[in-house]
């Protein structure tokens, strides 16, 4: 990776070419929408079919090499001659890139020639992946293939928003009943399918994502379309040969996948056992309720949600750990009520009121009660009585949110530590996500006990072990920042007057269910800060919302005719019904008439696309700011993505109202800077190294993370996740994998796959120092270890 250098330098030009070489769209870019075939309904079992009923079409055989059944979500005709089975991960940027390529293949080959089948492969170090896969499978079971692929698109278009609230909204947008989805998802009814897919993947050699098998031909990584086309074409020819030889259509996939099985590599070794977050995080106790020995050498901090079924599920495990480890373990409670669990915050208020009235012991008694049953007001009153509290005082505390400051402090810490879901744990600063089995906790606790004993033996007082471990721990991430330009009079707003202390610029889409959901929250924020907060609208119609663009133009015309009042009146009507009945052309004209617009003038504006440029200006601004999903917010210069709760908005509004803290480059949303125009392939003579210069050469792959220098916007993984992937790639390289294949699978450098990671020849000193030193320490033809630079984690193969 080159060091920053004058534009005339060879490597600077090479880097610019690398950055802008062809690559798939980022994780938050929606793949193009294509017309999908209607789902083929499963035939109902009958005793005997009437004579005039047409027999159902023959079903393809599942095959034994890579079995495919109707239990797998698929696109395309069941009897298509080519079947591409892909194991992917919803949080994996490489899978997102691969899905964009598959969309191109679907358009090129069509459903009659290509069937695409999805298999679940959530990776252990992607903490949001497994629940996303469970949600997708739940949507498939409840809504069928059409609903699944709609959810699938939304998940990849919004990889930063993989959370239960998003899953429920996406399920609803896909046509699945919310209540049915929530019940099935919370009970994890379809989790066994995930395990089945993961095991099938292991059986055929899947060790990373994405992995595809095309009629059984193994393809690892996010390969460019030009590498996939020859395989598909070859399989089309092979399928045609089989048909000519008399093999029935329903046998084609089974025969070809079994023939190609020999080309599938043997299952590789399991992923490194430590492919998890090994960072020690700074997690202050900060006056939170403590259970157990306050001077214990091991501290387990739990972020808990009283209404969350996963939090409730793991509670007995935590009880068992307390019994097993006794004075060696203390448990610290942090509140993490999620906005879609409406009774979680009142329950947290009651628990804190119990602490306020009767101390920590009462808090933990309340914890034991609240995690067991329903949490309505009557239940909370009954719990208050059984705890011996002043019931009237407790009810007033809950209603008035008397302990909101404590809850908000915990929520702020959770945000900084990216403890996005519940339950979430830190054991002496080491992260554990979700309702894990006792063995997962015990293995980490045992390690921490040994470590604590060493510290005590070296002179650290037992009561100070946690403080000693936290001294050099990593602080949580500060809020993301975004440098959005100030709005003008052409941007409709509401709330305080222009020039208010806080301006919230909302990037939104009238067909987006999250945008609709967040509107009451926006109004709450305006009311909570009278005269201080102004909300300004920015248009970001997403490409897969087919009614959104024209709806945006309609809202601009309402603004032109009747000012801000007209705009918000139109917006309210657009959000009421986000189907074609509410956003189609006829509906837009009805809305215009209902709010008193000049309908004839309105029609002319829509027909002439008079406001297309205004909408596109906001879209271009969003692209420049790396804003890809809706709703997204610039709160002065603080960034917030998604339909978050009121408390999350208030935290950032309060920061915006406080003393201004300049953003750092690392804190900027989409810290990877926009690339400059590409250099021409033929470099000018001035860029060539002088004659006689000592040259070096290398190939490399680089795994980037959010915040690493020049990371593309779609890179959202953490630093530790990037290191784990780089170590996985190095292990495969040392086991003999082709370096070029690893580049295609792992490298985040645009265009690297087409070059096999080749950097060519360059002068000594042209690279950043860490890269240069590692390169000089290996012989030609040898591999480096994992090398960290400001660009990410590299694996280097010296070539010259």
mmCIF file of C-alpha atoms in Angstrom, residues 267-433:
data_model
loop_
_atom_site.group_PDB
_atom_site.id
_atom_site.type_symbol
_atom_site.label_atom_id
_atom_site.label_comp_id
_atom_site.label_asym_id
_atom_site.label_seq_id
_atom_site.Cartn_x
_atom_site.Cartn_y
_atom_site.Cartn_z
ATOM 1 C CA UNK A 267 -13.253 -29.713 3.718
ATOM 2 C CA UNK A 268 -10.591 -27.415 5.124
ATOM 3 C CA UNK A 269 -9.614 -27.083 8.740
ATOM 4 C CA UNK A 270 -12.053 -25.260 11.010
ATOM 5 C CA UNK A 271 -11.756 -21.511 11.319
ATOM 6 C CA UNK A 272 -9.281 -20.303 13.936
ATOM 7 C CA UNK A 273 -10.851 -20.863 17.375
ATOM 8 C CA UNK A 274 -10.117 -17.289 18.423
ATOM 9 C CA UNK A 275 -11.962 -15.649 15.527
ATOM 10 C CA UNK A 276 -13.731 -13.463 18.073
ATOM 11 C CA UNK A 277 -13.192 -10.112 19.685
ATOM 12 C CA UNK A 278 -10.049 -10.492 21.815
ATOM 13 C CA UNK A 279 -9.879 -6.783 22.596
ATOM 14 C CA UNK A 280 -10.009 -5.732 26.237
ATOM 15 C CA UNK A 281 -12.606 -2.955 26.339
ATOM 16 C CA UNK A 282 -12.861 -0.177 28.870
ATOM 17 C CA UNK A 283 -16.149 -0.848 30.693
ATOM 18 C CA UNK A 284 -16.540 1.286 33.828
ATOM 19 C CA UNK A 285 -18.600 0.013 36.756
ATOM 20 C CA UNK A 286 -19.720 3.586 37.341
ATOM 21 C CA UNK A 287 -22.101 3.047 40.263
ATOM 22 C CA UNK A 288 -24.082 0.284 38.577
ATOM 23 C CA UNK A 289 -25.731 -2.452 40.699
ATOM 24 C CA UNK A 290 -23.238 -5.137 41.778
ATOM 25 C CA UNK A 291 -23.954 -8.732 42.706
ATOM 26 C CA UNK A 292 -21.373 -10.885 44.454
ATOM 27 C CA UNK A 293 -18.020 -10.045 46.015
ATOM 28 C CA UNK A 294 -17.280 -6.368 45.199
ATOM 29 C CA UNK A 295 -13.536 -7.152 45.314
ATOM 30 C CA UNK A 296 -13.710 -10.209 43.060
ATOM 31 C CA UNK A 297 -10.849 -10.602 40.557
ATOM 32 C CA UNK A 298 -13.255 -11.264 37.680
ATOM 33 C CA UNK A 299 -15.934 -8.745 36.704
ATOM 34 C CA UNK A 300 -18.777 -9.713 34.390
ATOM 35 C CA UNK A 301 -20.642 -6.667 33.082
ATOM 36 C CA UNK A 302 -24.010 -7.533 31.558
ATOM 37 C CA UNK A 303 -26.108 -5.305 29.294
ATOM 38 C CA UNK A 304 -29.604 -6.633 29.894
ATOM 39 C CA UNK A 305 -33.130 -6.003 28.598
ATOM 40 C CA UNK A 306 -35.972 -7.186 30.849
ATOM 41 C CA UNK A 307 -38.313 -7.804 27.898
ATOM 42 C CA UNK A 308 -35.764 -9.544 25.671
ATOM 43 C CA UNK A 309 -36.333 -13.322 25.436
ATOM 44 C CA UNK A 310 -32.615 -13.920 24.885
ATOM 45 C CA UNK A 311 -31.736 -11.931 28.010
ATOM 46 C CA UNK A 312 -34.259 -13.982 29.964
ATOM 47 C CA UNK A 313 -32.910 -17.193 28.496
ATOM 48 C CA UNK A 314 -29.342 -16.523 29.666
ATOM 49 C CA UNK A 315 -30.262 -15.319 33.172
ATOM 50 C CA UNK A 316 -30.164 -18.834 34.733
ATOM 51 C CA UNK A 317 -26.716 -19.305 33.178
ATOM 52 C CA UNK A 318 -25.472 -16.188 34.985
ATOM 53 C CA UNK A 319 -27.020 -17.488 38.227
ATOM 54 C CA UNK A 320 -25.110 -20.740 37.747
ATOM 55 C CA UNK A 321 -21.835 -18.894 37.191
ATOM 56 C CA UNK A 322 -22.336 -16.974 40.437
ATOM 57 C CA UNK A 323 -22.795 -20.246 42.325
ATOM 58 C CA UNK A 324 -19.839 -21.929 40.645
ATOM 59 C CA UNK A 325 -17.271 -19.173 41.094
ATOM 60 C CA UNK A 326 -18.435 -17.596 44.360
ATOM 61 C CA UNK A 327 -16.049 -14.866 45.560
ATOM 62 C CA UNK A 328 -14.045 -15.056 42.328
ATOM 63 C CA UNK A 329 -16.826 -13.369 40.306
ATOM 64 C CA UNK A 330 -18.895 -10.222 40.555
ATOM 65 C CA UNK A 331 -21.706 -9.298 38.177
ATOM 66 C CA UNK A 332 -22.387 -5.665 37.211
ATOM 67 C CA UNK A 333 -25.739 -4.751 35.664
ATOM 68 C CA UNK A 334 -26.133 -2.252 32.811
ATOM 69 C CA UNK A 335 -29.469 -1.317 31.252
ATOM 70 C CA UNK A 336 -30.057 -1.791 27.521
ATOM 71 C CA UNK A 337 -33.813 -1.436 26.876
ATOM 72 C CA UNK A 338 -34.367 -1.685 23.133
ATOM 73 C CA UNK A 339 -36.866 0.736 21.557
ATOM 74 C CA UNK A 340 -39.137 -1.963 20.108
ATOM 75 C CA UNK A 341 -39.532 -3.608 23.543
ATOM 76 C CA UNK A 342 -41.980 -1.049 24.846
ATOM 77 C CA UNK A 343 -42.141 -2.402 28.406
ATOM 78 C CA UNK A 344 -38.386 -2.792 28.862
ATOM 79 C CA UNK A 345 -37.756 0.778 29.984
ATOM 80 C CA UNK A 346 -40.608 0.904 32.563
ATOM 81 C CA UNK A 347 -39.236 -2.360 33.991
ATOM 82 C CA UNK A 348 -35.756 -0.835 34.179
ATOM 83 C CA UNK A 349 -37.213 2.195 35.966
ATOM 84 C CA UNK A 350 -38.837 -0.045 38.593
ATOM 85 C CA UNK A 351 -35.602 -1.968 39.169
ATOM 86 C CA UNK A 352 -33.712 1.294 39.689
ATOM 87 C CA UNK A 353 -36.428 2.590 41.994
ATOM 88 C CA UNK A 354 -36.056 -0.590 44.050
ATOM 89 C CA UNK A 355 -32.340 0.188 44.323
ATOM 90 C CA UNK A 356 -33.084 3.789 45.275
ATOM 91 C CA UNK A 357 -35.510 2.769 48.037
ATOM 92 C CA UNK A 358 -33.854 -0.362 49.404
ATOM 93 C CA UNK A 359 -30.344 -0.761 47.939
ATOM 94 C CA UNK A 360 -28.591 -3.235 45.626
ATOM 95 C CA UNK A 361 -30.167 -6.284 47.256
ATOM 96 C CA UNK A 362 -33.630 -5.010 46.338
ATOM 97 C CA UNK A 363 -32.449 -4.305 42.800
ATOM 98 C CA UNK A 364 -31.386 -7.919 42.312
ATOM 99 C CA UNK A 365 -34.662 -9.169 43.783
ATOM 100 C CA UNK A 366 -36.465 -6.948 41.271
ATOM 101 C CA UNK A 367 -34.229 -8.361 38.525
ATOM 102 C CA UNK A 368 -35.310 -11.901 39.475
ATOM 103 C CA UNK A 369 -38.997 -10.927 39.302
ATOM 104 C CA UNK A 370 -38.917 -8.793 36.177
ATOM 105 C CA UNK A 371 -37.110 -11.314 34.012
ATOM 106 C CA UNK A 372 -39.814 -13.937 34.552
ATOM 107 C CA UNK A 373 -43.205 -12.611 33.470
ATOM 108 C CA UNK A 374 -45.248 -9.853 31.875
ATOM 109 C CA UNK A 375 -44.338 -6.225 32.497
ATOM 110 C CA UNK A 376 -47.574 -4.253 32.267
ATOM 111 C CA UNK A 377 -48.302 -1.486 34.787
ATOM 112 C CA UNK A 378 -50.322 -3.817 37.015
ATOM 113 C CA UNK A 379 -47.453 -6.322 37.026
ATOM 114 C CA UNK A 380 -44.964 -3.637 38.001
ATOM 115 C CA UNK A 381 -47.219 -2.468 40.824
ATOM 116 C CA UNK A 382 -47.501 -6.053 42.100
ATOM 117 C CA UNK A 383 -43.727 -6.446 41.963
ATOM 118 C CA UNK A 384 -43.251 -3.183 43.863
ATOM 119 C CA UNK A 385 -45.554 -4.451 46.591
ATOM 120 C CA UNK A 386 -43.815 -7.838 46.862
ATOM 121 C CA UNK A 387 -40.460 -6.061 47.111
ATOM 122 C CA UNK A 388 -41.680 -4.023 50.055
ATOM 123 C CA UNK A 389 -41.420 -0.719 48.219
ATOM 124 C CA UNK A 390 -43.555 2.358 48.657
ATOM 125 C CA UNK A 391 -45.879 1.396 45.781
ATOM 126 C CA UNK A 392 -47.259 4.883 45.080
ATOM 127 C CA UNK A 393 -43.766 6.332 45.034
ATOM 128 C CA UNK A 394 -42.579 3.534 42.731
ATOM 129 C CA UNK A 395 -45.459 4.101 40.307
ATOM 130 C CA UNK A 396 -44.703 7.817 40.163
ATOM 131 C CA UNK A 397 -41.008 7.076 39.548
ATOM 132 C CA UNK A 398 -41.843 4.806 36.615
ATOM 133 C CA UNK A 399 -44.343 7.247 35.108
ATOM 134 C CA UNK A 400 -41.995 10.222 35.465
ATOM 135 C CA UNK A 401 -38.927 8.306 34.234
ATOM 136 C CA UNK A 402 -37.150 9.381 37.410
ATOM 137 C CA UNK A 403 -34.104 7.243 36.640
ATOM 138 C CA UNK A 404 -33.835 8.083 32.945
ATOM 139 C CA UNK A 405 -30.412 9.662 33.426
ATOM 140 C CA UNK A 406 -28.980 6.384 34.737
ATOM 141 C CA UNK A 407 -30.545 4.397 31.901
ATOM 142 C CA UNK A 408 -29.325 6.914 29.313
ATOM 143 C CA UNK A 409 -25.796 6.714 30.726
ATOM 144 C CA UNK A 410 -25.829 2.938 30.265
ATOM 145 C CA UNK A 411 -27.269 3.303 26.771
ATOM 146 C CA UNK A 412 -24.554 5.780 25.836
ATOM 147 C CA UNK A 413 -21.888 3.351 27.041
ATOM 148 C CA UNK A 414 -23.543 0.516 25.109
ATOM 149 C CA UNK A 415 -23.466 2.622 21.944
ATOM 150 C CA UNK A 416 -19.786 3.434 22.404
ATOM 151 C CA UNK A 417 -18.963 -0.249 22.961
ATOM 152 C CA UNK A 418 -21.201 -1.345 20.060
ATOM 153 C CA UNK A 419 -23.250 -3.469 22.441
ATOM 154 C CA UNK A 420 -26.155 -3.141 20.044
ATOM 155 C CA UNK A 421 -28.281 -6.137 21.006
ATOM 156 C CA UNK A 422 -29.126 -7.928 24.218
ATOM 157 C CA UNK A 423 -27.837 -9.687 26.134
ATOM 158 C CA UNK A 424 -24.250 -8.461 25.804
ATOM 159 C CA UNK A 425 -21.391 -9.194 28.209
ATOM 160 C CA UNK A 426 -17.859 -8.084 29.028
ATOM 161 C CA UNK A 427 -15.715 -10.338 31.248
ATOM 162 C CA UNK A 428 -12.787 -8.287 32.540
ATOM 163 C CA UNK A 429 -13.312 -6.260 29.388
ATOM 164 C CA UNK A 430 -13.532 -9.204 26.946
ATOM 165 C CA UNK A 431 -16.720 -9.265 24.865
ATOM 166 C CA UNK A 432 -19.277 -12.107 24.708
ATOM 167 C CA UNK A 433 -22.366 -11.584 22.558
#
